[in-house]
Coordinates of C-alpha atoms and ligand atoms in Angstrom, one line a residue:
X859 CA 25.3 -22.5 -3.9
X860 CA 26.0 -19.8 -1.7
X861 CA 23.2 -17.5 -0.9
X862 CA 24.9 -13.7 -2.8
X863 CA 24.9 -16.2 -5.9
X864 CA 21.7 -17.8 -5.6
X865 CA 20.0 -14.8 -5.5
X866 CA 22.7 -12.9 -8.2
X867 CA 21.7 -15.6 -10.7
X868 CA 18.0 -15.6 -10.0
X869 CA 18.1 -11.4 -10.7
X870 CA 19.8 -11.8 -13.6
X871 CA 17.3 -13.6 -15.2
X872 CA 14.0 -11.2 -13.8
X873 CA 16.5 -8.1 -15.2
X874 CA 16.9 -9.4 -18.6
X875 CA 13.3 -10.6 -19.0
X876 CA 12.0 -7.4 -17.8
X877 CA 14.3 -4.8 -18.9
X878 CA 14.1 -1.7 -17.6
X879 CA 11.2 -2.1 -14.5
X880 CA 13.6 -1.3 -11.6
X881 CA 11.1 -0.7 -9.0
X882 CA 10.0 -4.4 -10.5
X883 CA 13.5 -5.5 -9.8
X884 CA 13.6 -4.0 -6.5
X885 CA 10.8 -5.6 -4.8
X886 CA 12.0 -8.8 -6.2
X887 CA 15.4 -8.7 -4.9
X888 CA 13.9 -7.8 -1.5
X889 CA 11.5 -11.1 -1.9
X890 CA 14.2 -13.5 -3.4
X891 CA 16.8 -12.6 0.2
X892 CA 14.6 -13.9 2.1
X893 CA 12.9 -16.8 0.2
X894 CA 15.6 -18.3 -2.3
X895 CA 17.4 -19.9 0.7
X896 CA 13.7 -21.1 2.0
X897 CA 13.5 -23.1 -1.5
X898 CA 16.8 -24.2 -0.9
X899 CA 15.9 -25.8 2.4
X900 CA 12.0 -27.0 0.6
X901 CA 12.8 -28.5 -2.5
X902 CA 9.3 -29.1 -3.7
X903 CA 9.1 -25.5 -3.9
X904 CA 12.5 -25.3 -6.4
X905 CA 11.8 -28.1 -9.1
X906 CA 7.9 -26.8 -9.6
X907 CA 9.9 -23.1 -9.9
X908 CA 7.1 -21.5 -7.8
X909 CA 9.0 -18.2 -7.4
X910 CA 10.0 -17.9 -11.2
X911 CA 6.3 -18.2 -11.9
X912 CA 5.3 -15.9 -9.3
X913 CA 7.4 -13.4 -10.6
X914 CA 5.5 -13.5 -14.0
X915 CA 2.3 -12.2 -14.2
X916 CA -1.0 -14.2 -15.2
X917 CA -2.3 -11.4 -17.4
X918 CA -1.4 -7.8 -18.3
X919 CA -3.8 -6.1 -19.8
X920 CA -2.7 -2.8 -21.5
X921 CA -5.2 0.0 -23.1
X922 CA -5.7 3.6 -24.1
X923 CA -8.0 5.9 -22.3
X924 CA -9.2 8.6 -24.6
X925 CA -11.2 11.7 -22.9
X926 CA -12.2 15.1 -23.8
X927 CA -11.1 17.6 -20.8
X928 CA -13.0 20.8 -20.1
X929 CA -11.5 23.2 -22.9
X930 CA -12.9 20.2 -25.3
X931 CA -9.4 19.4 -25.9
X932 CA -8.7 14.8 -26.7
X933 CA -6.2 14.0 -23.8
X934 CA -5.0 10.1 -24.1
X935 CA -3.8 8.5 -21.4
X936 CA -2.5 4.6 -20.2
X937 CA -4.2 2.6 -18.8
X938 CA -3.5 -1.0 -17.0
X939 CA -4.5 -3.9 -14.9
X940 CA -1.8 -6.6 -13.6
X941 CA -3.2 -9.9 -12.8
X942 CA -0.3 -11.2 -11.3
X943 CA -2.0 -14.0 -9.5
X944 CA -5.0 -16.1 -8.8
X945 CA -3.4 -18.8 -6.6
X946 CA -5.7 -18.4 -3.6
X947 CA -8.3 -15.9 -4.9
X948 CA -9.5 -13.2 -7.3
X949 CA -7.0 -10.8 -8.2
X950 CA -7.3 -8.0 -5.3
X951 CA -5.0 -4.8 -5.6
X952 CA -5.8 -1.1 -5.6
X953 CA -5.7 1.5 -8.5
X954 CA -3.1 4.0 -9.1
X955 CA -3.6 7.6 -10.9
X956 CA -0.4 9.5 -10.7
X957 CA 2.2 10.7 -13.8
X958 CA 4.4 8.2 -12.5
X959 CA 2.6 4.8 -13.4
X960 CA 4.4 3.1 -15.6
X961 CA 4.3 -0.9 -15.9
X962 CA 7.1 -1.3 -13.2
X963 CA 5.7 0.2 -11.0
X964 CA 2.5 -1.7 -11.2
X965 CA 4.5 -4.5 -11.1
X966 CA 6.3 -4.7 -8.2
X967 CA 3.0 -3.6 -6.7
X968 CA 1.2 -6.3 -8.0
X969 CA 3.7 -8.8 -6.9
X970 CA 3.7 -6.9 -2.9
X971 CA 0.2 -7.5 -2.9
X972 CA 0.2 -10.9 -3.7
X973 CA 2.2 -11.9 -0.5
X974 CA 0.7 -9.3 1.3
X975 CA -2.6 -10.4 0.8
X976 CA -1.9 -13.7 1.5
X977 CA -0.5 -12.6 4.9
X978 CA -4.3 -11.4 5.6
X979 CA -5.6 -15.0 6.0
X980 CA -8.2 -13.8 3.6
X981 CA -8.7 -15.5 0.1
X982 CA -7.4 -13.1 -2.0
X983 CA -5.0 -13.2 -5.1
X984 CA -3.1 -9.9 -6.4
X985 CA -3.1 -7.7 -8.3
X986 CA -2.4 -3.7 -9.3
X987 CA -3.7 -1.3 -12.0
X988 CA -3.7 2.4 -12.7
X989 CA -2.9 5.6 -14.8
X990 CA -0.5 8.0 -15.7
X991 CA -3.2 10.5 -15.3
X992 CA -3.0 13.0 -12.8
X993 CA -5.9 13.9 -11.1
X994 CA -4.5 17.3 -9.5
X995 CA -5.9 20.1 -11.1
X996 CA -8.4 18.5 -12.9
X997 CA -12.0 19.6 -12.3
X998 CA -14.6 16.6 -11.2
X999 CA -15.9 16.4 -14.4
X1000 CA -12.7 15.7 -15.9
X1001 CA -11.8 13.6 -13.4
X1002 CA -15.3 11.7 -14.1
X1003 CA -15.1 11.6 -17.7
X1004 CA -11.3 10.0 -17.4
X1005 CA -12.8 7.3 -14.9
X1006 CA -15.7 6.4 -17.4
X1007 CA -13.4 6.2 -20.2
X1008 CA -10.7 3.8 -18.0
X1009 CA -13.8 1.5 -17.0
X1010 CA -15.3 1.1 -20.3
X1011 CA -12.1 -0.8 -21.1
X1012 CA -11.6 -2.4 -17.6
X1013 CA -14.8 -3.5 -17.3
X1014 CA -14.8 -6.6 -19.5
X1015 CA -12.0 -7.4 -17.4
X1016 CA -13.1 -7.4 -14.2
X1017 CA -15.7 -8.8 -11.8
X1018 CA -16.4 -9.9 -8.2
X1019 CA -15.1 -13.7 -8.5
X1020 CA -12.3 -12.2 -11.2
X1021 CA -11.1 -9.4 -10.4
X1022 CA -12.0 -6.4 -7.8
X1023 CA -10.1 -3.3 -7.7
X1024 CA -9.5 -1.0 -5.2
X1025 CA -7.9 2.7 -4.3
X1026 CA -4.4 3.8 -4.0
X1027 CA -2.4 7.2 -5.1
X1028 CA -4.8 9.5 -6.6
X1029 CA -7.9 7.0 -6.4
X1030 CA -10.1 7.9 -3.4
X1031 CA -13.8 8.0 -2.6
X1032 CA -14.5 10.5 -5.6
X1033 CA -12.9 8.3 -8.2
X1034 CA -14.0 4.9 -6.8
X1035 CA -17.8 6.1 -7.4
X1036 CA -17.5 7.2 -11.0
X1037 CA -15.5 3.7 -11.7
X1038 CA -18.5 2.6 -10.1
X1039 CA -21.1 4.3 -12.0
X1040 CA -19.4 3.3 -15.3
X1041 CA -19.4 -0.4 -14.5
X1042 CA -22.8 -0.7 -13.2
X1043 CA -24.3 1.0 -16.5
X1044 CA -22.3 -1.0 -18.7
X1045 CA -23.1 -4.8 -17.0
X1046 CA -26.4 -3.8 -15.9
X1047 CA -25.8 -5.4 -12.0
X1048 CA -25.0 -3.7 -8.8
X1049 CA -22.2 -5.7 -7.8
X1050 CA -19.0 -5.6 -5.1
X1051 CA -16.5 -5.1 -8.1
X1052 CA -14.9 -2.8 -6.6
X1053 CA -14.0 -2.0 -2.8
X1054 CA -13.7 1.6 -1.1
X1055 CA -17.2 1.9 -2.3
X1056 CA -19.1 4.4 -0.3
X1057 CA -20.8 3.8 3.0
X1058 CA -24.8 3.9 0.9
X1059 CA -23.9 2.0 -1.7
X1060 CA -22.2 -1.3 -0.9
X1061 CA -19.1 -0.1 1.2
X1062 CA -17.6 -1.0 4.5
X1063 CA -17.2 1.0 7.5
X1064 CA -14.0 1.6 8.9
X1065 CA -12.3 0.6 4.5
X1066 CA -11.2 4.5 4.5
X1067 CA -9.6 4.0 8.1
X1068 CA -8.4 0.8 7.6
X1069 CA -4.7 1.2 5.9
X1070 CA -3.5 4.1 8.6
X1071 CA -5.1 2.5 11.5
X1072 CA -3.9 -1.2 10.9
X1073 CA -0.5 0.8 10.3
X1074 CA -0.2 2.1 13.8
X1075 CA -1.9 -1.5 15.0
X1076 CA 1.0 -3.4 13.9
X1077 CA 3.6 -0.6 15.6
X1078 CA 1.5 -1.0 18.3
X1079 CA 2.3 -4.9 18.0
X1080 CA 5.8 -5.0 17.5
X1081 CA 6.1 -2.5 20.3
X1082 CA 4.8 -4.8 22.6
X1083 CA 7.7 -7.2 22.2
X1084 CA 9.6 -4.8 23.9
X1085 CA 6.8 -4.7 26.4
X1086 CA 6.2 -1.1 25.4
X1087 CA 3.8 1.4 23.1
X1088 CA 2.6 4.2 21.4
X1089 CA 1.8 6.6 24.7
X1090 CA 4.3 8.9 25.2
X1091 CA 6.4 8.1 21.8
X1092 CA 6.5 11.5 19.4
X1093 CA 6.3 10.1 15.9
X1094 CA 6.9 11.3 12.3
X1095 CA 4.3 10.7 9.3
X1096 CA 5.1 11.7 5.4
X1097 CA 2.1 12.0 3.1
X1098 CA -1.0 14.0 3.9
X1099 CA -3.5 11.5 2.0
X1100 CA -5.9 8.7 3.1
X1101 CA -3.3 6.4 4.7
X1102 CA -1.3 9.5 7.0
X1103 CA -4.4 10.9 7.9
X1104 CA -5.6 7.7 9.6
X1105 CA -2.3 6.8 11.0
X1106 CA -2.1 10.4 12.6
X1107 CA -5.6 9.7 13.7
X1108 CA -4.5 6.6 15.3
X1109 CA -1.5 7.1 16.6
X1110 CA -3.3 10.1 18.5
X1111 CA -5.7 8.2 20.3
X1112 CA -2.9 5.9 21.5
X1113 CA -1.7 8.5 23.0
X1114 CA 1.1 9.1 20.8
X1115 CA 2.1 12.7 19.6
X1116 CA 2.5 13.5 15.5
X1117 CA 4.5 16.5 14.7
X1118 CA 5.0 16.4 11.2
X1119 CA 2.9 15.2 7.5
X1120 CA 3.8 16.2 4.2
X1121 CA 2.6 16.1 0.5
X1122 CA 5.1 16.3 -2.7
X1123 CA 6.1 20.0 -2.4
X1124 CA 7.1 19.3 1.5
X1125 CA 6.6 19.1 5.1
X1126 CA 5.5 20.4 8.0
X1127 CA 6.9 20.4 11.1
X1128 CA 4.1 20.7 14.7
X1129 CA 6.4 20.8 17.7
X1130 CA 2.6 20.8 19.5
X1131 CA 1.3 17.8 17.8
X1132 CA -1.2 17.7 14.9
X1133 CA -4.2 16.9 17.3
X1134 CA -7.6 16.3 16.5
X1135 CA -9.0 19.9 15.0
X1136 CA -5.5 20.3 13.5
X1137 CA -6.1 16.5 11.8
X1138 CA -10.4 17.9 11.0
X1139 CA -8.4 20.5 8.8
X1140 CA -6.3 18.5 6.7
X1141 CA -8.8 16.2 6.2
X1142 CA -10.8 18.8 4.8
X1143 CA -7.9 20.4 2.9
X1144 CA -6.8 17.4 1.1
X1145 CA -9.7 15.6 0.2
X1146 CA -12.3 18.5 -0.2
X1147 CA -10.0 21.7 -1.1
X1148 CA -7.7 19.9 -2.9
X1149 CA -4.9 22.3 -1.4
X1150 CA -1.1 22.0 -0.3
X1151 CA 0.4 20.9 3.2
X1152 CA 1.9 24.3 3.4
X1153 CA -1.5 26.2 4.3
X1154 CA -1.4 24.2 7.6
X1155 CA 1.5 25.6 8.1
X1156 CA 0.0 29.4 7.3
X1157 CA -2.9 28.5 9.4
X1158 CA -1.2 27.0 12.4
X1159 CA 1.6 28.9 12.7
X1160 CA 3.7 25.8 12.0
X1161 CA 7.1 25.1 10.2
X1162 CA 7.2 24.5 6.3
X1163 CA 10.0 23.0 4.7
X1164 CA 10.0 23.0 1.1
X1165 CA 11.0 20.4 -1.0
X1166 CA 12.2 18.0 1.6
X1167 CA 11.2 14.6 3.5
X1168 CA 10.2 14.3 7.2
X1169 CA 13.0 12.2 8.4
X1170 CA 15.6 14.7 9.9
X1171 CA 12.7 15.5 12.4
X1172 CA 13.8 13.8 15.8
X1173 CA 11.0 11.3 16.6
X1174 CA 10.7 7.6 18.6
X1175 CA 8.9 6.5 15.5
X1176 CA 8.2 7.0 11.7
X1177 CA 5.1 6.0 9.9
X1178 CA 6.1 6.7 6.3
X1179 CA 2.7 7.1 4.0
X1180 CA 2.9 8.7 1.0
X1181 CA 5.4 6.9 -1.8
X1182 CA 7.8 4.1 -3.0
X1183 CA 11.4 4.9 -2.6
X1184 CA 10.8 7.9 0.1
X1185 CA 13.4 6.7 3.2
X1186 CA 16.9 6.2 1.2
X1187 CA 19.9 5.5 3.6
X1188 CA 20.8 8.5 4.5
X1189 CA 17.5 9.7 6.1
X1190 CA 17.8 5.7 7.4
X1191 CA 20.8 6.7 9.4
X1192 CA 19.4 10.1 10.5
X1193 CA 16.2 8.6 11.8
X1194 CA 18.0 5.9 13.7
X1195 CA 21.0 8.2 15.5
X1196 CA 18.2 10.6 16.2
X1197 CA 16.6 7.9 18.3
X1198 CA 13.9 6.5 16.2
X1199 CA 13.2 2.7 16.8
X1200 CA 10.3 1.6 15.2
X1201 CA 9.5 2.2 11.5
X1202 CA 6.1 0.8 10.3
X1203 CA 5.2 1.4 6.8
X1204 CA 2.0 2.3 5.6
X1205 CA 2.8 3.1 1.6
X1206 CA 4.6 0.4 -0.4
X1207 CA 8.1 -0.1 0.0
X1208 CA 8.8 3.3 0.4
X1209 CA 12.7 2.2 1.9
X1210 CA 15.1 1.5 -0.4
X1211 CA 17.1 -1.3 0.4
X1212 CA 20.0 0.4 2.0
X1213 CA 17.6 1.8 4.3
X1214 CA 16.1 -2.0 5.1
X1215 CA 19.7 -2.4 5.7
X1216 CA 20.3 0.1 8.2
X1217 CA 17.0 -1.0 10.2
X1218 CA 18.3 -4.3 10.3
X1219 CA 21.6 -3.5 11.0
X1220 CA 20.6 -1.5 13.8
X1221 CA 17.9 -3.8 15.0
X1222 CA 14.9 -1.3 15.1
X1223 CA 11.7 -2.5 14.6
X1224 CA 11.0 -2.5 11.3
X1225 CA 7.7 -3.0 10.1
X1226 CA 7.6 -3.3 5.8
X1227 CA 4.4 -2.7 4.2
X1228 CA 3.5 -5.6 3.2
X1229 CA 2.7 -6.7 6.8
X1230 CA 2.3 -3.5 8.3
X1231 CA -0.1 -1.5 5.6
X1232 CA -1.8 -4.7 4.9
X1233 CA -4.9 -4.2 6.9
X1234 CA -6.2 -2.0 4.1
X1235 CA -6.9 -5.0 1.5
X1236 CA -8.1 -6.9 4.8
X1237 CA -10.7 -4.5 5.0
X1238 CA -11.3 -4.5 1.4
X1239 CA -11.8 -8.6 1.8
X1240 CA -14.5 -7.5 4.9
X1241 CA -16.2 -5.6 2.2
X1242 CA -16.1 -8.6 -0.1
X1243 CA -17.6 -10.7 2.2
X1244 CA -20.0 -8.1 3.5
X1245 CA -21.0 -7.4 -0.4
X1246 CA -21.4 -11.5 -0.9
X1247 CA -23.8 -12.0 2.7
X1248 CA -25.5 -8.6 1.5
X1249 CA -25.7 -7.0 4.7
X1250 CA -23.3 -4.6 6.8
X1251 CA -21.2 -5.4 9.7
X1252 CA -21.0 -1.9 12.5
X1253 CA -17.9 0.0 12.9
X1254 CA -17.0 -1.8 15.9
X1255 CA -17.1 -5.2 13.9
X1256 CA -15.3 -4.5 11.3
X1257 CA -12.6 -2.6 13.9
X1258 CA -12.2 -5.5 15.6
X1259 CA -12.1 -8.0 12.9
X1260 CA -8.8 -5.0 11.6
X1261 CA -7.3 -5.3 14.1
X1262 CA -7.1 -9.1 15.0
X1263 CA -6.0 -9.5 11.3
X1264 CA -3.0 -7.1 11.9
X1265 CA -2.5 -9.1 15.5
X1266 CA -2.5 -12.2 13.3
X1267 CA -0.5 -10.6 10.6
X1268 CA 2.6 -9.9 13.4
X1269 CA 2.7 -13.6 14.8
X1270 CA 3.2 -14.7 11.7
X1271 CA 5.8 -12.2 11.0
X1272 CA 7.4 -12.8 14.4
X1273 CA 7.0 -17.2 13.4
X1274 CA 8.6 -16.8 10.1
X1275 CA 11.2 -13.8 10.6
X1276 CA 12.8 -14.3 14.9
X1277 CA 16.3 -15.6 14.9
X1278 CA 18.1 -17.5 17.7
X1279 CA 18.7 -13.9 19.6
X1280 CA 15.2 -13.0 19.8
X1281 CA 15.4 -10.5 17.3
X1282 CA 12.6 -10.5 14.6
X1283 CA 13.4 -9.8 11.1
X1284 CA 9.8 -9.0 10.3
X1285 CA 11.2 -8.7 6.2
X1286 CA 12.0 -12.3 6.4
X1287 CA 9.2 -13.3 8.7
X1288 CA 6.7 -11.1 5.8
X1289 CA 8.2 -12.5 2.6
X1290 CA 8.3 -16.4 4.1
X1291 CA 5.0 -16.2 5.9
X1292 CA 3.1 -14.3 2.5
X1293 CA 5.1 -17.2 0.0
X1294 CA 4.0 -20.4 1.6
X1295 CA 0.1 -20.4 1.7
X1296 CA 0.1 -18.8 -2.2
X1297 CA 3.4 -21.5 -3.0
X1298 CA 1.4 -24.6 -1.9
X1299 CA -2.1 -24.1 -3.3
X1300 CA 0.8 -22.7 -6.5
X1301 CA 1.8 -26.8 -6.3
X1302 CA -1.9 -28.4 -5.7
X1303 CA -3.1 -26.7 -9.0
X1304 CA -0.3 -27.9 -10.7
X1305 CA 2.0 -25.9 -13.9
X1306 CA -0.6 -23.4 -14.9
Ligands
NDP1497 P1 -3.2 9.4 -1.5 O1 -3.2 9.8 -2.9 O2 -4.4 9.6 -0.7 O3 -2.0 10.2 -0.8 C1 -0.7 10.2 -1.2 C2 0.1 11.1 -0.4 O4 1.5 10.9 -0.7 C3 -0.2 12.6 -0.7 O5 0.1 13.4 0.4 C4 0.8 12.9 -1.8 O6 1.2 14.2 -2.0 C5 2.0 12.1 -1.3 N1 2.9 11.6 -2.5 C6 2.4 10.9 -3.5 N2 3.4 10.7 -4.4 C7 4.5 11.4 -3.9 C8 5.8 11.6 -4.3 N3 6.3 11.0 -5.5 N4 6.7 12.3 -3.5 C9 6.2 12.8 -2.3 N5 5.0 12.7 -1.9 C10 4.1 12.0 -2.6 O7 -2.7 7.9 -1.4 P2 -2.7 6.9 -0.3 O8 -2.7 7.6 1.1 O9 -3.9 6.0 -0.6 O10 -1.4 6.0 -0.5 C11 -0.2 6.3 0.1 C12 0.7 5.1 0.1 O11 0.1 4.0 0.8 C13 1.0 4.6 -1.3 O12 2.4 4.0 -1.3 C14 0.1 3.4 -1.5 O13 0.5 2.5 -2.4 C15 0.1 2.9 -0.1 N6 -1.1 2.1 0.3 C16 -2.4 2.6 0.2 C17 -3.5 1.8 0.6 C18 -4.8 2.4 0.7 O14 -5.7 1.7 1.2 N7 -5.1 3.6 0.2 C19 -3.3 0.4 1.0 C20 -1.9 0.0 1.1 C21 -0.9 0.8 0.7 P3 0.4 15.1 -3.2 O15 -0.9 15.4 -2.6 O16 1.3 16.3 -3.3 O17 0.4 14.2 -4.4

């Protein structure tokens, strides 16, 4: 059959089974180019309908979370947990608290994560939770009381050869503890159920680095096929959060120079270069003020633009790191005939697929998340494993073991994903290399 149809026919049955997930869809569509003509050429793969099953999740568990905010008013809010797959591990995936979350969406981030932590090397399966429940605005004790609520439910769920959540939009270091606290009062054991834990109580070094840094390591990487790198190359970053801050750290100290983050109101534009005091500063704005982009802007004498996306800004590279969906192809072809050439992605497919189409078209390297922001859950699995041996690995360790994942994670790209010309098609190279470790051990345990 010929490959529009295979892959027409295949969507047609993931729509009508799971009407109305788009962003579900999406990420499917993207996986299902690249791997249905794989199965084609690896029948074992096709009559034990591997990808059909890895597009249906193990579990979903669905709940309430009922909590009292400040004004002793009862606020309800959704919670969830995807276990999409256990094929090679306990489910592994971060936690999501943003009025957005809907199952879709934790979908297709539960099935990016399965393939994306398979491309760690580590034994991990996937998996995604989260909330509708926005943490802006809310005071800490909200913020605590909405965490012990969600974890009194998650709990019996969870556990550190089951399950082990992590971070994502709107779950950092603040929330991570209280989901912490919860679950340590109600099993009674101090455990590694959770990763992005902090530094005195079970955490790993480098975990809050590890997404934004192992970001810029694979640009780094895929740079070097071209016998080039970061120094000298002015970049663009969206988001202003835990991943973008680390990548503009990064990036820096390779020499690069960052001229513009954002948050969901805008961006700001740094014709100097957000260096290392500028970078102190939003770190201190975002996760201790709780403020908006636009004061760096006030206090720097910097550009604001309001309500718009980074990527009319002329740059050599983009690091987008805030959201799904946030390069469509128009800002695609504005990045690209303003000279950008390398687009690694630190958030979760956050191009659409006529912007993938662009990239390839125009044979940039493009890095997709699921390689290029993978080295977050590979840090996560170094707190695993540092939780299991009890004992903690130094900073320079657990750098180095980073960054040799995210080397590893590129050869397999470049293995899976280089055509006859040379070119790599790291989508292809991402999708095959994530599908065949979690496909076989998928056959050796058989229809379950
Ligand atoms: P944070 O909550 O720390 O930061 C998110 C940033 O993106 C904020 O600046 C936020 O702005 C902005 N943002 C969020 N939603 C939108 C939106 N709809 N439109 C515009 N801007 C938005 O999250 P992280 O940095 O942890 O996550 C960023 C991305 O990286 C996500 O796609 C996540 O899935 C992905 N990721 C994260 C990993 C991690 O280890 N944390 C690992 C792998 C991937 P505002 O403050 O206004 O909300």
């Amino acid at each position: 059959m010929a490959h529009d149809q295979l892959v027409k026919n295949f969507m047609a049955d993931v729509i009508a089974k799971n009407q109305g997930e788009v962003e579900f869809h999406q990420a499917v569509q993207e996986v299902a180019e690249s791997i249905l003509p794989f199965i084609e050429e690896n029948p074992k793969y096709k009559v034990a309908k591997v990808l059909e099953r890895m597009t249906e999740p193990e579990r979903v568990i669905l709940f309430r979370v009922p909590w009292v905010d400040d004004k002793g008013e009862l606020q309800i809010n959704k919670g969830y947990r995807i276990e999409m797959n256990s094929a090679i591990g306990p489910y592994k995936g971060g936690l999501r608290f943003h009025p957005t979350v809907n199952l879709g969406i934790l979908k297709f981030l539960a099935f990016e994560q399965v393939l994306k932590n398979s491309l760690t090397t580590l034994p991990m399966g996937g998996g995604k939770g989260g909330s509708n429940f926005d943490p802006k605005g809310k005071s800490d004790n909200e913020v605590m009381r909405f965490c012990q609520s969600f974890m009194t439910e998650l709990a019996r769920h969870i556990g550190p050869d089951t399950d082990v959540p992590a971070g994502d939009i709107g779950v950092g270091g603040r929330e991570i503890g209280f989901l912490f606290g919860q679950y340590k009062r109600l099993k009674n054991e101090f455990t590694g159920v959770l990763t992005g834990k902090g530094i005195e109580w079970g955490g790993s070094l480098i975990r809050p680095e590890a997404t934004g840094y192992g970001q810029v390591y694979f640009a780094q990487e895929m740079l070097k096929t071209i016998n080039d790198s970061l120094k000298g190359k002015i970049c663009t970053v969206s988001g202003s959060g835990n991943v973008a801050q680390y990548a503009i750290e990064k990036a820096t100290q390779f020499g690069a120079k960052v001229v513009t983050c954002s948050d969901s109101n805008g961006y700001i534009y740094d014709q100097y270069g957000i260096d290392k005091e500028k970078l102190d500063y939003i770190k201190w704005l975002k996760n201790e003020k709780r403020g908006r982009i636009s004061e760096y802007a006030e206090k720097f004498k910097a550009e604001y633009v309001e309500g718009q996306r980074p990527w009319g800004v002329k740059c050599d590279v983009a690091f987008p790191a805030a959201t799904q969906n946030e390069v469509n192809g128009e800002d695609a072809k504005t990045l690209v005939s303003n000279g950008c050439f390398v687009v690694s992605e630190g958030a979760n497919m956050p191009s659409t697929p006529e912007a993938i189409e662009v990239f390839l078209k125009h044979k940039i390297l493009y890095g997709p998340g699921k390689a290029a922001n993978a080295g977050g859950v590979a840090t996560s699995g170094l707190e695993m494993s540092q939780n299991s041996l009890r004992l903690s690995w130094t900073r320079e360790e657990v750098d180095t073991r980073l960054h040799n994942i995210m080397i590893d994670i590129h050869a397999n790209c470049v293995k899976w994903g280089k055509d006859e010309s040379g070119y790599v098609d790291y989508v292809k190279g991402a999708n095959i290399g994530g599908f065949v470790k979690v496909a076989d051990a998928m056959l050796a345990q058989g229809y379950v």
